[in-house]
mmCIF file of C-alpha atoms in Angstrom:
data_model
loop_
_atom_site.group_PDB
_atom_site.id
_atom_site.type_symbol
_atom_site.label_atom_id
_atom_site.label_comp_id
_atom_site.label_asym_id
_atom_site.label_seq_id
_atom_site.Cartn_x
_atom_site.Cartn_y
_atom_site.Cartn_z
ATOM 1 C CA ASP I 1 167.441 49.941 72.483
ATOM 2 C CA HIS I 2 166.370 50.475 69.329
ATOM 3 C CA LYS I 3 162.525 49.973 69.719
ATOM 4 C CA VAL I 4 161.578 53.542 69.321
ATOM 5 C CA GLU I 5 163.377 54.012 66.432
ATOM 6 C CA VAL I 6 162.814 50.727 64.724
ATOM 7 C CA HIS I 7 159.399 51.746 65.159
ATOM 8 C CA ARG I 8 160.005 55.345 63.629
ATOM 9 C CA VAL I 9 161.280 53.869 60.730
ATOM 10 C CA LEU I 10 157.678 51.273 60.215
ATOM 11 C CA VAL I 11 155.136 54.174 61.121
ATOM 12 C CA THR I 12 157.224 56.423 58.396
ATOM 13 C CA SER I 13 157.079 53.671 55.772
ATOM 14 C CA TYR I 14 153.025 53.233 56.490
ATOM 15 C CA ARG I 15 152.953 56.648 56.500
ATOM 16 C CA LEU I 16 154.697 56.624 52.512
ATOM 17 C CA ALA I 17 152.450 53.990 51.310
ATOM 18 C CA SER I 18 148.952 55.750 52.320
ATOM 19 C CA SER I 19 150.042 58.716 51.095
ATOM 20 C CA MET I 20 150.987 57.313 47.927
ATOM 21 C CA LEU I 21 147.329 55.831 47.638
ATOM 22 C CA LEU I 22 145.967 58.706 48.144
ATOM 23 C CA LYS I 23 147.563 60.202 45.486
ATOM 24 C CA PHE I 24 146.274 57.842 43.129
ATOM 25 C CA GLU I 25 142.917 57.753 44.999
ATOM 26 C CA VAL I 26 142.658 54.032 46.593
ATOM 27 C CA HIS I 27 141.209 55.554 49.742
ATOM 28 C CA ASP I 28 140.956 51.718 51.268
ATOM 29 C CA VAL I 29 143.906 50.649 50.723
ATOM 30 C CA ALA I 30 145.636 53.891 51.943
ATOM 31 C CA TRP I 31 143.300 53.359 54.558
ATOM 32 C CA LEU I 32 144.358 50.582 55.565
ATOM 33 C CA ALA I 33 148.253 51.829 55.920
ATOM 34 C CA ALA I 34 147.621 54.623 57.514
ATOM 35 C CA ASP I 35 145.911 52.378 60.559
ATOM 36 C CA ARG I 36 148.434 49.876 60.624
ATOM 37 C CA ALA I 37 151.172 52.817 60.762
ATOM 38 C CA ILE I 38 149.113 54.137 64.356
ATOM 39 C CA HIS I 39 148.940 50.716 65.834
ATOM 40 C CA THR I 40 152.737 50.740 64.982
ATOM 41 C CA ALA I 41 153.071 54.406 67.140
ATOM 42 C CA LEU I 42 150.917 53.021 69.255
ATOM 43 C CA HIS I 43 152.705 49.923 70.414
ATOM 44 C CA VAL I 44 155.412 52.634 71.797
ATOM 45 C CA ASP I 45 153.077 55.329 72.926
ATOM 46 C CA ASP I 46 156.031 57.538 71.085
ATOM 47 C CA THR I 47 154.663 61.235 70.543
ATOM 48 C CA TRP I 48 156.805 61.738 67.029
ATOM 49 C CA SER I 49 155.499 58.100 65.960
ATOM 50 C CA LEU I 50 151.571 59.644 66.894
ATOM 51 C CA ALA I 51 152.152 62.218 64.946
ATOM 52 C CA ARG I 52 153.048 61.072 62.050
ATOM 53 C CA ALA I 53 150.275 58.299 62.260
ATOM 54 C CA THR I 54 147.555 60.352 63.218
ATOM 55 C CA ARG I 55 148.073 62.713 60.127
ATOM 56 C CA SER I 56 147.864 59.750 57.868
ATOM 57 C CA VAL I 57 144.891 58.633 59.322
ATOM 58 C CA ALA I 58 143.265 62.076 59.259
ATOM 59 C CA ARG I 59 144.600 62.339 55.567
ATOM 60 C CA ALA I 60 142.555 58.719 55.308
ATOM 61 C CA MET I 61 139.447 60.209 56.740
ATOM 62 C CA SER I 62 138.949 62.884 54.768
ATOM 63 C CA GLY I 63 139.806 61.167 51.610
ATOM 64 C CA GLY I 64 136.975 58.432 52.752
ATOM 65 C CA GLN I 65 134.640 61.749 53.770
ATOM 66 C CA GLN I 66 134.840 61.842 57.220
ATOM 67 C CA GLN I 67 135.914 65.185 57.351
ATOM 68 C CA VAL I 68 134.756 66.177 60.680
ATOM 69 C CA GLU I 69 136.580 62.697 62.354
ATOM 70 C CA ALA I 70 139.975 63.522 60.965
ATOM 71 C CA ILE I 71 139.441 67.385 62.339
ATOM 72 C CA THR I 72 138.668 65.933 65.810
ATOM 73 C CA ALA I 73 141.753 63.693 65.373
ATOM 74 C CA LEU I 74 144.217 66.019 64.471
ATOM 75 C CA LEU I 75 143.411 68.974 66.670
ATOM 76 C CA ALA I 76 143.028 66.105 69.643
ATOM 77 C CA MET I 77 146.904 64.937 69.288
ATOM 78 C CA GLY I 78 147.834 68.818 68.743
ATOM 79 C CA ASP I 79 146.674 69.608 71.972
ATOM 80 C CA ARG I 80 147.948 66.340 73.310
ATOM 81 C CA MET I 81 151.393 66.954 72.058
ATOM 82 C CA ARG I 82 151.435 70.737 72.634
ATOM 83 C CA GLY I 83 153.304 70.359 76.184
ATOM 84 C CA GLU I 84 155.712 68.616 74.537
ATOM 85 C CA THR I 85 156.298 70.270 71.884
ATOM 86 C CA ASN I 86 157.283 73.748 73.246
ATOM 87 C CA ALA I 87 160.313 71.424 75.387
ATOM 88 C CA ASP I 88 161.281 69.729 72.294
ATOM 89 C CA GLU I 89 160.588 71.711 69.434
ATOM 90 C CA ARG I 90 163.296 70.374 67.167
ATOM 91 C CA ASP I 91 161.898 66.981 67.327
ATOM 92 C CA LEU I 92 158.055 67.716 67.581
ATOM 93 C CA LEU I 93 157.035 71.520 66.408
ATOM 94 C CA ALA I 94 157.394 70.756 62.032
ATOM 95 C CA LEU I 95 155.196 67.992 63.063
ATOM 96 C CA TYR I 96 152.759 69.604 65.612
ATOM 97 C CA GLY I 97 152.256 72.045 62.488
ATOM 98 C CA MET I 98 151.817 69.808 59.975
ATOM 99 C CA LEU I 99 148.685 68.907 61.658
ATOM 100 C CA TYR I 100 147.413 71.950 61.598
ATOM 101 C CA LEU I 101 148.133 71.841 57.521
ATOM 102 C CA ALA I 102 146.261 68.983 57.900
ATOM 103 C CA ALA I 103 143.266 70.274 59.794
ATOM 104 C CA SER I 104 143.065 73.112 56.993
ATOM 105 C CA ILE I 105 142.773 71.390 54.262
ATOM 106 C CA THR I 106 139.593 69.395 55.819
ATOM 107 C CA ALA I 107 138.158 72.008 56.912
ATOM 108 C CA ALA I 108 138.152 73.929 53.377
ATOM 109 C CA GLY I 109 136.841 70.322 51.506
ATOM 110 C CA GLN I 110 134.207 71.049 54.255
ATOM 111 C CA ASP I 111 133.404 74.778 53.090
ATOM 112 C CA ASP I 112 134.572 75.984 56.386
ATOM 113 C CA ALA I 113 136.324 78.812 55.296
ATOM 114 C CA ALA I 114 136.615 80.168 59.137
ATOM 115 C CA LEU I 115 138.213 76.588 60.581
ATOM 116 C CA ALA I 116 140.710 76.692 57.563
ATOM 117 C CA ARG I 117 141.628 80.414 58.371
ATOM 118 C CA ASP I 118 141.871 79.633 61.828
ATOM 119 C CA MET I 119 144.121 76.411 61.656
ATOM 120 C CA HIS I 120 146.242 77.943 59.071
ATOM 121 C CA ASP I 121 147.342 80.689 61.458
ATOM 122 C CA GLU I 122 148.363 78.112 64.104
ATOM 123 C CA ALA I 123 150.334 76.607 61.347
ATOM 124 C CA LEU I 124 152.135 79.728 59.822
ATOM 125 C CA ALA I 125 152.292 80.962 64.054
ATOM 126 C CA ALA I 126 154.881 77.412 64.838
ATOM 127 C CA ALA I 127 156.383 77.717 61.169
ATOM 128 C CA ARG I 128 157.502 81.247 62.387
ATOM 129 C CA ARG I 129 159.273 79.245 65.069
ATOM 130 C CA PHE I 130 162.040 78.154 62.684
ATOM 131 C CA GLN I 131 163.806 79.358 60.007
ATOM 132 C CA PRO I 132 162.385 79.303 56.502
ATOM 133 C CA HIS I 133 162.023 76.149 54.353
ATOM 134 C CA TYR I 134 162.853 74.212 57.661
ATOM 135 C CA ASN I 135 163.155 70.616 56.869
ATOM 136 C CA GLY I 136 162.351 68.457 59.551
ATOM 137 C CA HIS I 137 161.379 64.718 59.324
ATOM 138 C CA TYR I 138 160.837 64.585 55.363
ATOM 139 C CA THR I 139 158.010 67.208 56.417
ATOM 140 C CA LEU I 140 159.228 70.578 54.668
ATOM 141 C CA PHE I 141 158.037 72.171 57.135
ATOM 142 C CA GLY I 142 158.315 76.039 57.224
ATOM 143 C CA THR I 143 156.904 79.343 55.817
ATOM 144 C CA ALA I 144 156.523 78.503 52.198
ATOM 145 C CA ASN I 145 154.900 75.222 52.893
ATOM 146 C CA VAL I 146 152.415 76.947 55.265
ATOM 147 C CA LEU I 147 151.486 79.421 52.564
ATOM 148 C CA ILE I 148 151.189 77.588 49.456
ATOM 149 C CA HIS I 149 148.446 75.197 51.752
ATOM 150 C CA ARG I 150 147.202 78.338 51.830
ATOM 151 C CA VAL I 151 146.430 78.885 48.330
ATOM 152 C CA SER I 152 145.215 75.042 48.408
ATOM 153 C CA ALA I 153 142.825 75.613 50.875
ATOM 154 C CA LEU I 154 141.269 78.379 49.320
ATOM 155 C CA VAL I 155 140.710 76.545 45.961
ATOM 156 C CA ARG I 156 139.083 73.943 47.707
ATOM 157 C CA LEU I 157 136.650 76.532 49.747
ATOM 158 C CA TYR I 158 136.088 77.750 45.404
ATOM 159 C CA GLN I 159 137.720 80.809 45.919
ATOM 160 C CA PRO I 160 140.077 80.676 43.415
ATOM 161 C CA GLY I 161 140.456 84.510 42.609
ATOM 162 C CA GLN I 162 141.736 84.735 46.227
ATOM 163 C CA ALA I 163 143.879 81.776 45.962
ATOM 164 C CA LEU I 164 145.654 83.780 42.814
ATOM 165 C CA GLU I 165 146.067 86.878 44.857
ATOM 166 C CA PHE I 166 147.296 85.593 47.898
ATOM 167 C CA ALA I 167 149.643 83.422 45.488
ATOM 168 C CA ALA I 168 151.192 86.209 43.959
ATOM 169 C CA ARG I 169 152.587 87.313 47.811
ATOM 170 C CA ILE I 170 154.790 84.723 47.694
ATOM 171 C CA ASP I 171 158.509 84.625 46.992
ATOM 172 C CA PRO I 172 159.163 82.524 44.263
ATOM 173 C CA ALA I 173 162.572 81.734 45.903
ATOM 174 C CA SER I 174 160.986 80.329 49.059
ATOM 175 C CA VAL I 175 158.751 77.834 46.610
ATOM 176 C CA ALA I 176 161.703 76.315 44.372
ATOM 177 C CA ALA I 177 163.395 75.588 47.763
ATOM 178 C CA LEU I 178 160.875 73.298 48.629
ATOM 179 C CA SER I 179 160.730 69.486 46.712
ATOM 180 C CA ALA I 180 159.846 69.169 43.234
ATOM 181 C CA GLU I 181 156.473 67.389 44.491
ATOM 182 C CA ARG I 182 155.503 70.163 46.524
ATOM 183 C CA GLN I 183 156.305 72.700 43.930
ATOM 184 C CA SER I 184 154.410 70.540 41.309
ATOM 185 C CA ASN I 185 151.390 70.108 43.525
ATOM 186 C CA TYR I 186 151.525 74.050 44.584
ATOM 187 C CA LEU I 187 151.308 74.454 40.361
ATOM 188 C CA LEU I 188 148.850 71.745 39.819
ATOM 189 C CA ASP I 189 146.458 74.452 42.461
ATOM 190 C CA LEU I 190 147.405 77.398 40.977
ATOM 191 C CA THR I 191 146.389 75.360 37.754
ATOM 192 C CA THR I 192 142.956 74.636 39.061
ATOM 193 C CA ALA I 193 142.717 78.324 40.110
ATOM 194 C CA HIS I 194 143.133 79.822 36.508
ATOM 195 C CA ALA I 195 141.374 77.181 34.537
ATOM 196 C CA ALA I 196 138.293 78.314 36.941
ATOM 197 C CA THR I 197 138.955 81.653 36.535
ATOM 198 C CA ARG I 198 138.877 81.451 32.772
ATOM 199 C CA ASN I 199 142.211 81.856 31.857
ATOM 200 C CA PRO I 200 143.139 78.398 30.148
ATOM 201 C CA GLN I 201 146.439 79.590 28.462
ATOM 202 C CA GLN I 202 147.673 80.482 31.945
ATOM 203 C CA ALA I 203 146.343 77.378 33.097
ATOM 204 C CA VAL I 204 148.215 75.392 30.536
ATOM 205 C CA ALA I 205 151.193 77.149 30.977
ATOM 206 C CA LEU I 206 151.487 76.619 34.471
ATOM 207 C CA LEU I 207 150.223 72.689 34.005
ATOM 208 C CA GLY I 208 153.780 71.890 31.823
ATOM 209 C CA GLN I 209 155.799 73.721 34.415
ATOM 210 C CA ALA I 210 154.476 71.124 36.906
ATOM 211 C CA GLU I 211 154.879 68.065 34.576
ATOM 212 C CA ARG I 212 158.795 69.492 33.850
ATOM 213 C CA ILE I 213 159.116 69.617 37.820
ATOM 214 C CA ALA I 214 157.766 66.004 38.533
ATOM 215 C CA PRO I 215 156.566 64.368 35.654
ATOM 216 C CA GLU I 216 154.825 61.282 37.324
ATOM 217 C CA GLU I 217 152.239 64.250 39.435
ATOM 218 C CA VAL I 218 151.135 65.271 36.396
ATOM 219 C CA ARG I 219 150.518 61.775 33.869
ATOM 220 C CA CYS I 220 150.367 59.002 36.814
ATOM 221 C CA ARG I 221 147.542 61.082 39.537
ATOM 222 C CA PRO I 222 144.041 60.868 38.442
ATOM 223 C CA LEU I 223 143.758 64.969 39.929
ATOM 224 C CA ALA I 224 146.016 65.871 37.010
ATOM 225 C CA HIS I 225 144.167 63.785 34.636
ATOM 226 C CA SER I 226 140.758 65.368 35.765
ATOM 227 C CA LEU I 227 142.369 69.188 34.857
ATOM 228 C CA LEU I 228 143.883 67.761 31.501
ATOM 229 C CA ARG I 229 140.740 66.526 30.286
ATOM 230 C CA ALA I 230 138.941 69.477 31.607
ATOM 231 C CA LEU I 231 141.536 71.828 29.480
ATOM 232 C CA LEU I 232 141.494 69.763 26.181
ATOM 233 C CA GLU I 233 137.700 70.862 26.241
ATOM 234 C CA THR I 234 138.528 74.390 27.379
ATOM 235 C CA THR I 235 141.537 75.448 25.655
ATOM 236 C CA ARG I 236 141.640 77.288 22.136
ATOM 237 C CA GLY I 237 144.710 77.984 19.438
ATOM 238 C CA SER I 238 148.781 76.805 20.296
ATOM 239 C CA PRO I 239 147.876 75.850 23.886
ATOM 240 C CA ALA I 240 145.870 73.535 22.658
ATOM 241 C CA GLN I 241 148.677 71.443 21.263
ATOM 242 C CA LEU I 242 150.221 71.291 24.805
ATOM 243 C CA VAL I 243 147.577 70.298 26.523
ATOM 244 C CA LYS I 244 147.058 67.523 23.573
ATOM 245 C CA GLN I 245 150.827 66.578 24.374
ATOM 246 C CA MET I 246 150.236 66.264 28.017
ATOM 247 C CA ALA I 247 146.994 64.550 27.626
ATOM 248 C CA HIS I 248 148.762 61.655 25.394
ATOM 249 C CA ARG I 249 152.342 61.470 27.768
ATOM 250 C CA ALA I 250 149.525 61.141 30.133
ATOM 251 C CA GLY I 251 147.970 57.868 28.261
ATOM 252 C CA ILE I 252 144.435 60.344 28.009
ATOM 253 C CA THR I 253 142.194 60.832 24.475
ATOM 254 C CA ALA I 254 140.734 63.767 23.563
#
């Protein structure tokens, strides 16, 4: 009687493992976890499980430089579940929207600005069918999450000025309602944008804020370590001392 429920727990466990491994850029093992998630989902032919597992597989593909295949998988799953989503918004709409958020980020990584925008618009349309900050199935899917994903996409498209302009229009209170992990990742994107627009002082301030909100996101992730190394080289004056302190806590030597 509980077969589907048990498989959903297992899919979620594999998805969490894959996501964490991707943060540490261990792409081969992340792919293995995502592959196990999709095989588990296929055992019960459950749309909820398939949507979650497909997103994990697509993210693992992107990490392995298979962006085209990742987008294909995401859009195919979106097409497959659209009818069911309309009939069962409570269980499926958040997962449906997250597929398009993943596609928007992947497209941005391919320098496909038009596709990234289209995918963002599709996700935003789904989010507007919810109340803001909707937390479905631990996705935190909602308008705030969609908007900060747009900032992330613009950073990946090497449009830091546009990313900062877009971010300025996002309600800070809506971002503060998200998880610490989501807030910290948003601040890492803003740090990257400010560093790219040659505003190291603001970049350092935002990175410090990210560390206060979710220390592990700054002290442990290779992405944040790269930012710290770049800021160590470009920051002068009093902010440089803060960078050195953060770098020391992250185990990075000047």
